[in-house]
Every structure is written in structure tokens, then in C-alpha cells.
Coordinates of C-alpha atoms in Angstrom, one line a residue:
M1 CA 5.9 26.6 -13.2
T2 CA 5.4 24.7 -16.5
Q3 CA 5.9 21.2 -17.0
T4 CA 8.4 19.9 -19.7
D5 CA 7.7 17.1 -22.3
A6 CA 7.2 13.7 -21.1
T7 CA 10.5 12.7 -22.7
F8 CA 12.5 14.7 -20.2
R9 CA 10.4 14.6 -17.1
K10 CA 12.0 14.0 -13.6
I11 CA 9.2 12.8 -11.4
I12 CA 9.4 11.8 -7.6
H13 CA 7.0 9.8 -5.6
F14 CA 7.2 10.1 -1.7
D15 CA 5.3 7.6 0.4
C16 CA 5.4 7.9 4.0
D17 CA 6.3 4.8 5.9
C18 CA 3.4 3.3 7.6
F19 CA 2.2 6.8 8.1
Y20 CA -0.6 6.7 10.9
A21 CA 1.5 4.1 13.0
A22 CA 4.7 6.3 12.4
I23 CA 3.3 9.1 13.8
E24 CA 1.8 7.3 17.0
E25 CA 5.2 5.8 17.4
R26 CA 7.0 9.2 17.0
D27 CA 4.8 10.7 19.9
D28 CA 4.8 7.6 21.9
P29 CA 8.3 5.9 21.5
S30 CA 7.2 3.0 24.0
L31 CA 5.0 1.6 20.9
R32 CA 8.0 1.2 19.0
G33 CA 9.2 -2.4 18.3
H34 CA 5.7 -4.0 19.0
P35 CA 2.8 -4.9 16.7
L36 CA 0.7 -1.6 16.1
A37 CA -2.1 -1.1 14.1
V38 CA -4.5 2.1 13.6
G39 CA -8.0 1.6 12.5
G40 CA -11.5 1.0 13.8
S41 CA -12.8 -1.2 16.4
A42 CA -13.2 -4.9 16.3
E43 CA -16.7 -4.7 17.9
G44 CA -18.1 -3.2 14.7
R45 CA -16.9 -3.7 11.1
G46 CA -13.8 -1.8 11.8
V47 CA -10.6 -2.2 9.5
V48 CA -6.9 -1.5 9.7
A49 CA -6.1 1.7 8.1
T50 CA -2.3 0.9 8.6
C51 CA 0.1 -1.1 10.8
N52 CA 3.8 -1.0 11.3
Y53 CA 6.3 -3.8 10.1
E54 CA 6.2 -5.7 13.3
A55 CA 2.4 -6.2 12.7
R56 CA 2.9 -7.1 8.9
K57 CA 5.1 -10.0 10.0
F58 CA 1.9 -11.7 11.2
G59 CA 0.1 -11.1 7.6
I60 CA -2.0 -8.1 9.1
H61 CA -2.4 -5.3 6.2
S62 CA -4.6 -2.3 5.5
A63 CA -8.2 -3.1 4.8
M64 CA -8.0 -6.2 6.7
P65 CA -11.0 -6.4 9.2
T66 CA -9.7 -5.6 12.8
R67 CA -11.3 -8.5 14.2
E68 CA -9.1 -10.8 11.7
A69 CA -6.0 -8.5 12.5
L70 CA -6.3 -9.4 16.4
R71 CA -7.2 -13.2 15.8
R72 CA -3.7 -13.4 13.9
C73 CA -1.9 -11.3 16.5
R74 CA -3.2 -11.3 20.1
D75 CA -0.7 -9.0 21.3
L76 CA -1.5 -6.5 18.4
R77 CA -2.0 -3.0 20.0
V78 CA -5.0 -1.0 17.9
L79 CA -5.4 2.5 18.4
R80 CA -8.1 4.9 17.0
P81 CA -7.2 7.2 14.4
A82 CA -6.3 10.7 15.3
M83 CA -7.0 12.4 12.1
D84 CA -6.3 15.9 13.2
K85 CA -2.8 14.8 14.3
Y86 CA -2.0 13.1 10.8
R87 CA -3.3 15.9 8.9
R88 CA -1.1 18.5 10.6
A89 CA 1.7 16.0 9.9
S90 CA 0.8 15.9 6.3
K91 CA 0.5 19.6 6.0
E92 CA 4.1 19.9 7.2
I93 CA 5.5 17.5 4.9
L94 CA 3.7 19.1 1.7
A95 CA 5.2 22.3 2.7
I96 CA 8.6 20.6 2.5
Y97 CA 7.6 19.3 -1.0
R98 CA 6.1 22.9 -2.1
S99 CA 9.3 24.6 -1.1
V100 CA 11.0 22.7 -3.9
T101 CA 8.4 22.7 -6.7
E102 CA 4.9 23.8 -7.3
L103 CA 4.1 20.8 -9.1
V104 CA 3.1 18.7 -6.2
E105 CA 0.2 16.3 -6.6
P106 CA -0.8 14.8 -3.2
L107 CA -2.6 11.4 -3.5
S108 CA -3.7 11.0 -0.1
L109 CA -2.2 12.2 3.4
D110 CA 0.9 10.2 3.1
E111 CA 1.9 10.2 -0.4
A112 CA 2.6 12.5 -3.3
F113 CA 4.0 13.0 -6.7
L114 CA 6.6 15.8 -7.4
D115 CA 7.6 17.1 -11.0
V116 CA 11.1 18.4 -10.4
S117 CA 12.3 18.8 -14.0
A118 CA 12.4 22.5 -14.1
T119 CA 14.2 22.8 -10.4
K120 CA 17.5 24.4 -10.2
L121 CA 18.6 22.7 -6.8
F122 CA 21.7 20.5 -6.8
G123 CA 22.2 21.3 -10.2
G124 CA 18.8 19.9 -11.4
S125 CA 19.5 16.6 -10.1
A126 CA 16.3 14.7 -9.2
T127 CA 18.2 12.1 -7.2
L128 CA 20.1 14.7 -4.8
T129 CA 16.7 16.7 -4.4
A130 CA 15.0 13.6 -3.4
R131 CA 17.6 12.6 -0.8
D132 CA 17.5 16.3 0.6
I133 CA 13.5 15.9 1.0
K134 CA 13.9 12.6 2.8
A135 CA 16.4 14.1 5.3
R136 CA 14.2 17.3 6.0
V137 CA 11.0 15.0 6.7
R138 CA 13.2 12.9 9.1
E139 CA 14.4 16.0 10.8
Q140 CA 11.6 18.2 10.8
V141 CA 8.4 15.8 11.1
G142 CA 10.3 12.8 12.8
I143 CA 9.1 10.0 10.3
T144 CA 10.7 8.3 7.5
V145 CA 9.6 8.6 3.7
S146 CA 10.4 6.4 1.0
A147 CA 11.2 7.8 -2.5
G148 CA 11.1 6.8 -6.0
V149 CA 12.9 8.9 -8.9
A150 CA 12.0 7.9 -12.5
P151 CA 11.2 9.6 -16.0
N152 CA 7.3 9.1 -15.2
K153 CA 4.4 8.6 -12.6
F154 CA 4.2 4.8 -13.2
L155 CA 7.8 4.2 -12.5
A156 CA 8.3 6.7 -9.8
K157 CA 5.5 5.1 -7.7
I158 CA 7.0 1.5 -8.2
A159 CA 10.2 2.8 -7.4
S160 CA 9.4 4.4 -4.1
D161 CA 8.1 1.0 -2.8
W162 CA 11.0 -1.1 -4.0
E163 CA 12.8 -0.9 -0.8
K164 CA 10.7 0.3 2.0
P165 CA 10.8 1.3 4.6
D166 CA 12.9 4.4 4.2
G167 CA 13.6 3.2 0.7
F168 CA 15.4 5.2 -2.2
T169 CA 15.3 3.7 -5.7
V170 CA 16.3 5.6 -8.9
V171 CA 15.3 4.5 -12.4
L172 CA 17.4 6.2 -15.0
P173 CA 15.8 6.8 -18.6
A174 CA 18.4 4.2 -19.8
E175 CA 17.4 1.4 -17.5
V176 CA 13.5 1.8 -18.2
D177 CA 13.3 -1.1 -20.6
A178 CA 15.0 -3.7 -18.5
F179 CA 13.5 -2.6 -15.4
V180 CA 9.7 -2.8 -16.5
A181 CA 10.3 -6.1 -18.5
A182 CA 11.2 -7.8 -15.3
L183 CA 8.3 -6.4 -13.3
P184 CA 5.4 -8.9 -12.2
I185 CA 2.0 -7.9 -13.4
E186 CA 0.9 -7.0 -9.9
R187 CA 3.0 -4.1 -10.0
I188 CA 1.2 -2.7 -12.8
F189 CA -1.0 0.4 -11.9
G190 CA -4.7 -0.5 -11.8
V191 CA -4.1 -4.3 -11.6
G192 CA -5.6 -5.6 -8.3
A193 CA -5.9 -9.2 -7.0
V194 CA -8.8 -9.9 -9.3
T195 CA -7.3 -8.6 -12.4
A196 CA -3.9 -10.1 -11.5
A197 CA -5.7 -13.5 -11.4
K198 CA -7.1 -13.1 -14.8
L199 CA -4.0 -12.3 -16.2
K200 CA -2.1 -15.2 -14.8
A201 CA -4.8 -17.4 -16.0
A202 CA -4.4 -16.1 -19.4
G203 CA -0.5 -16.8 -19.0
F204 CA 0.9 -13.4 -18.2
H205 CA 3.1 -13.2 -15.0
T206 CA 5.6 -10.5 -16.1
C207 CA 5.3 -7.2 -18.3
E208 CA 7.8 -8.8 -20.8
E209 CA 5.1 -11.4 -21.5
I210 CA 2.5 -8.8 -21.9
R211 CA 4.7 -7.2 -24.6
A212 CA 4.3 -10.2 -26.8
R213 CA 0.7 -9.3 -27.3
S214 CA -0.7 -6.5 -29.7
R215 CA -2.6 -3.7 -28.2
Q216 CA -5.8 -4.9 -30.1
D217 CA -5.5 -8.3 -28.4
L218 CA -5.1 -6.9 -25.0
K219 CA -8.1 -4.6 -25.6
Q220 CA -10.2 -7.5 -26.6
M221 CA -9.2 -9.6 -23.7
F222 CA -9.1 -6.9 -21.0
G223 CA -11.4 -4.0 -22.2
A224 CA -10.2 -0.4 -21.5
L225 CA -7.4 -2.0 -19.4
G226 CA -6.1 -3.5 -22.2
D227 CA -4.6 0.1 -23.6
R228 CA -3.0 0.6 -20.1
L229 CA -1.5 -2.8 -20.0
Y230 CA 0.0 -2.3 -23.4
E231 CA 1.6 1.0 -22.5
L232 CA 2.7 0.3 -19.0
S233 CA 4.2 -2.9 -19.9
R234 CA 6.5 -0.8 -22.0
G235 CA 7.3 1.8 -19.3
I236 CA 4.9 4.5 -21.1
D237 CA 3.0 7.0 -19.1
H238 CA 2.1 10.3 -20.1
R239 CA 0.3 11.5 -17.2
R240 CA 1.3 14.8 -15.8
V241 CA 1.5 15.8 -12.2
D242 CA -1.5 17.6 -11.5
P243 CA -1.5 20.1 -8.4
D244 CA -5.4 20.7 -9.0
S245 CA -6.5 17.0 -9.3
Q246 CA -9.8 15.9 -7.2
R247 CA -11.1 12.6 -7.6
K248 CA -14.8 12.2 -8.3
S249 CA -14.9 8.3 -8.2
L250 CA -12.9 5.2 -7.7
S251 CA -13.8 1.9 -8.9
V252 CA -12.2 -1.6 -9.8
E253 CA -13.4 -4.0 -12.8
T254 CA -12.7 -7.2 -14.3
T255 CA -13.4 -8.3 -17.9
Y256 CA -13.7 -12.0 -17.8
T257 CA -12.4 -14.4 -20.3
V258 CA -14.8 -16.7 -19.6
D259 CA -18.3 -15.2 -19.0
L260 CA -20.2 -15.6 -15.5
K261 CA -23.1 -17.4 -16.3
S262 CA -24.7 -17.3 -13.0
L263 CA -25.7 -15.0 -10.1
V264 CA -23.6 -17.2 -7.8
R265 CA -20.5 -16.7 -10.0
C266 CA -21.3 -13.2 -10.1
T267 CA -21.5 -13.0 -6.1
E268 CA -18.3 -15.1 -6.1
E269 CA -16.4 -12.3 -8.0
L270 CA -18.1 -9.4 -6.2
D271 CA -16.6 -10.4 -3.1
L272 CA -12.9 -10.2 -4.6
L273 CA -13.7 -7.0 -6.3
I274 CA -14.9 -5.5 -2.8
T275 CA -11.7 -6.4 -1.2
D276 CA -9.7 -4.6 -3.8
L277 CA -12.0 -1.6 -3.7
A278 CA -11.9 -1.3 0.0
S279 CA -8.1 -1.7 -0.3
Q280 CA -7.8 1.2 -2.6
A281 CA -10.2 3.5 -1.0
T282 CA -8.0 3.8 2.2
R283 CA -5.8 5.7 -0.1
L284 CA -8.2 8.4 -1.1
K285 CA -7.3 11.9 -0.1
S286 CA -8.2 13.5 3.4
G287 CA -11.4 15.3 2.9
D288 CA -12.7 13.1 0.1
R289 CA -16.1 11.3 1.2
I290 CA -18.1 8.6 -0.2
E291 CA -21.4 9.9 -1.4
A292 CA -22.5 6.9 -3.4
V293 CA -21.7 3.3 -4.6
F294 CA -22.3 1.6 -7.8
V295 CA -22.2 -1.7 -9.6
K296 CA -21.3 -1.8 -13.4
I297 CA -22.2 -4.8 -15.6
R298 CA -21.6 -5.5 -19.1
F299 CA -23.4 -8.7 -20.6
D300 CA -22.4 -11.1 -23.3
D301 CA -24.2 -9.2 -25.9
F302 CA -22.1 -5.8 -24.9
R303 CA -25.2 -4.2 -23.4
K304 CA -24.2 -2.4 -20.2
T305 CA -26.1 -1.6 -17.0
T306 CA -25.3 0.3 -13.7
V307 CA -26.8 0.2 -10.4
E308 CA -26.3 3.2 -8.0
R309 CA -27.3 3.9 -4.5
R310 CA -26.4 6.7 -2.0
A311 CA -24.1 5.6 0.8
T312 CA -21.4 6.8 3.1
A313 CA -19.4 3.6 3.0
I314 CA -18.7 0.4 1.3
H315 CA -21.1 -2.3 2.5
R316 CA -21.4 -5.8 1.0
E317 CA -24.8 -6.5 1.7
Q318 CA -25.7 -3.1 -0.1
L319 CA -23.6 -4.2 -3.2
Q320 CA -24.9 -7.5 -3.3
E321 CA -28.5 -6.3 -3.5
M322 CA -27.5 -3.9 -6.4
L323 CA -25.8 -6.8 -8.3
T324 CA -28.6 -8.9 -8.0
T325 CA -30.9 -6.1 -9.4
G326 CA -28.4 -5.2 -12.1
V327 CA -28.1 -9.1 -13.2
A328 CA -31.9 -9.4 -13.4
R329 CA -32.2 -6.6 -15.8
H330 CA -30.9 -8.8 -18.9
A331 CA -30.6 -12.2 -17.6
R332 CA -27.7 -12.9 -19.6
A333 CA -24.1 -14.2 -18.8
V334 CA -21.8 -11.5 -17.5
R335 CA -18.5 -10.3 -19.5
L336 CA -17.6 -7.5 -17.3
L337 CA -18.3 -6.7 -13.6
G338 CA -17.1 -3.7 -11.5
V339 CA -17.7 -1.8 -8.3
G340 CA -17.0 1.7 -7.3
V341 CA -17.8 4.8 -5.3
R342 CA -18.5 8.4 -5.9
V343 CA -16.6 10.9 -4.1
V344 CA -17.2 14.2 -2.8
H345 CA -14.7 16.7 -1.0
D346 CA -15.6 16.6 2.6
D347 CA -13.4 16.7 5.8
Y348 CA -12.9 13.6 8.1
L349 CA -16.1 11.6 7.3
L350 CA -14.2 9.3 4.5
Q351 CA -11.8 8.1 7.3
M352 CA -14.5 7.2 9.8
A353 CA -16.7 5.5 7.2
L354 CA -13.8 3.0 6.2
F355 CA -12.7 2.2 9.6
D356 CA -16.1 1.6 11.2
G357 CA -18.6 1.3 8.6
P358 CA -21.9 3.4 7.9
A359 CA -22.9 3.6 11.7
A360 CA -19.8 5.7 12.4
A361 CA -20.0 8.0 9.3
R362 CA -23.8 9.0 10.5
Q363 CA -22.5 9.7 14.0
S364 CA -19.7 11.9 12.5
E365 CA -22.4 13.8 10.2
N366 CA -24.5 14.1 13.3
G367 CA -21.9 15.8 15.2
S368 CA -21.8 13.2 17.7
P369 CA -18.4 11.9 19.1
T370 CA -16.6 8.9 17.4

């Protein structure tokens, strides 16, 4: 099956609602209605992988340290992840998607893009196809998925998050311009907390405000991200649904409107970047494993340097040492700062590294129980 021209694509983004927690509630109905999180131990450096909506009322979210989550909600039930069970459910869901189209791009165990442009189901209606898939997942797997239907991946992903849980939002081609104009900048793909703060400091709060600036202005202010800001603020996204995609790295970076003139300032920004990176890393695909971490620096004279180390998890102390090493190489003000991970495909180890830190990953590599 081939993909149609970007102008005529019908893309659906499906995102399981609180996936790990939903599977646990499905298998143990007594957990329903109570604050629940799935993640690592509070005794180590464990973090929350996901939590249900009862827990979210306390401000708990993915990538939050488990210790902090328990401080916010003393009645929080924390379960260790049962990855084999989640993988089985994920395969069942993917089988439903692939019964509709070959063009399925899984992003993680719990979300995927589908290109249904060429499907003949329901007279070619992407809306009816998405509704049918939602019903089949609920009936066959026992959980809910939120769906977004739109002409491209960017808009479909935003739409699926619009009315969670069990959401369903359709953005028709004629509605794209108005829909995107009103979007807050936090909704733009690639804009985390750090970049959002920089955009707001520059006077940008919505996509409509970004549209007022030229592509060149945005590139000057935000580097490579400027190109994406220009296009996405107009609802333009030419990316295809790629069934064979495999991530090799994941990173976050910020170009600063005011250069960072000391290691202390760089360290302050590093902590924000690490939070963004850890949050995004929880969305890596099942089987992706961290094999290295890196710090990227661009100085005020536009020279670049990258410091990279082998690692199995995102570890703040290690990244701090790498930042110190990188900044010392040129002893100049810093214009851009980024952190990231290199990823290889392996099974199970990534989740343990994220939930419980490097020690858990080493145990898993040695075959010890976790």
C-alpha cells in the first residue's frame, strides 16, 4: 500500500489512555477509582511511568520521581511495571490497527499513527474508521484509546489529546487554519517546557503570533527549530507514516535569546533540559535501549562541541560532569545547549533504566531479577 500526496492524507493518531495503569485496572477492577501509578521504587531513583486520572488530580505525572508522587498523595498505590503484560496488550492493539491498513507507525507501546487515506472501509471515511477501531480496542483489549483524525501527523496527534480520556476529535482540512491559529505554543511538536519559556519570553503565546514572524526571523531566534515553528504554526507537516521507522537518538535543545555567560547559568538550564528529556524518553518504543548520553553546546562564536559518554540511563550527575567538560573547551558564553540519548533496539532494559536508574539496568543486563 502506498501513501497518497500530503494534500489528501487521512491520518489517525491513537493514544491509549493511561496505558499501563489501564491494563492494571482491567486485570484488577478493585484498583479503579483510586489513585494509581505504575513505576519504579521510591527507595531508589524510580520515576512514575504513568498514572491514572485519580492520581493526576494530585499533580502527579509521568517522569515524576516516585518519592515526590507519594509525598503528594499518601494513598497512592504504586505498582511495579509488568512489561510482558503491557507488550501483549500492545500487540493485540497493533493487530487491530494493521487489520485496517499496512501503514501503521508505532511510536511506543501505547500510541501509533495510521494512514487510512487508501482504505475502502466505511466508504473511505477516516472518521468512521477511527470510531470502529476505538470500539474494537475497547471490546477486545478492555481499555480505551483516544483518537485524533486530521490531514497530517502533527494535527492528528494534537487532536487525540484534545478530549482525553476516551477522546475523539476530527480536524477537517477546511478547519486547519483556524484550529492551528488558536493553539498555545505548548502544543507544538518539539516544544517542551524550556523552549516554551523562551518562546513566551520572546512574546509568543499562540501559533497565530508565531505566524507574524518570517521563517528567517524564527531561524535566527531558535536555530533549526525555527523552520519547524514556521511550518507547524501554519499546520504544515509533510512527514509520512513510516511503518519501518526506528529511532536512533532522542534529544532536546534550546537556543537562547540571551547567551549563558557562566557554568552556573548553564547548570540551571541543564536541569530543565533533563526534565524535558526524561519525560520524552518515557515515550520511546518497547525494545529501545539507551546506550549513550550526550551534551551538545554551541558557543557565542558559533563553534560547536559535543560530549558523549556510554550510559544505560539519564543520570543528572553524569550530564553535569559532561556539561562542565564541554563548557571548559572554549570558555565562552553559550548560545545553544542540548542533551540527548543514543538508542539501540533491545528488549525490556529501557523501561527498567527509566523507572529505577542505572542500577536496575545493570541488574537486568546480568539476568538478575528486577
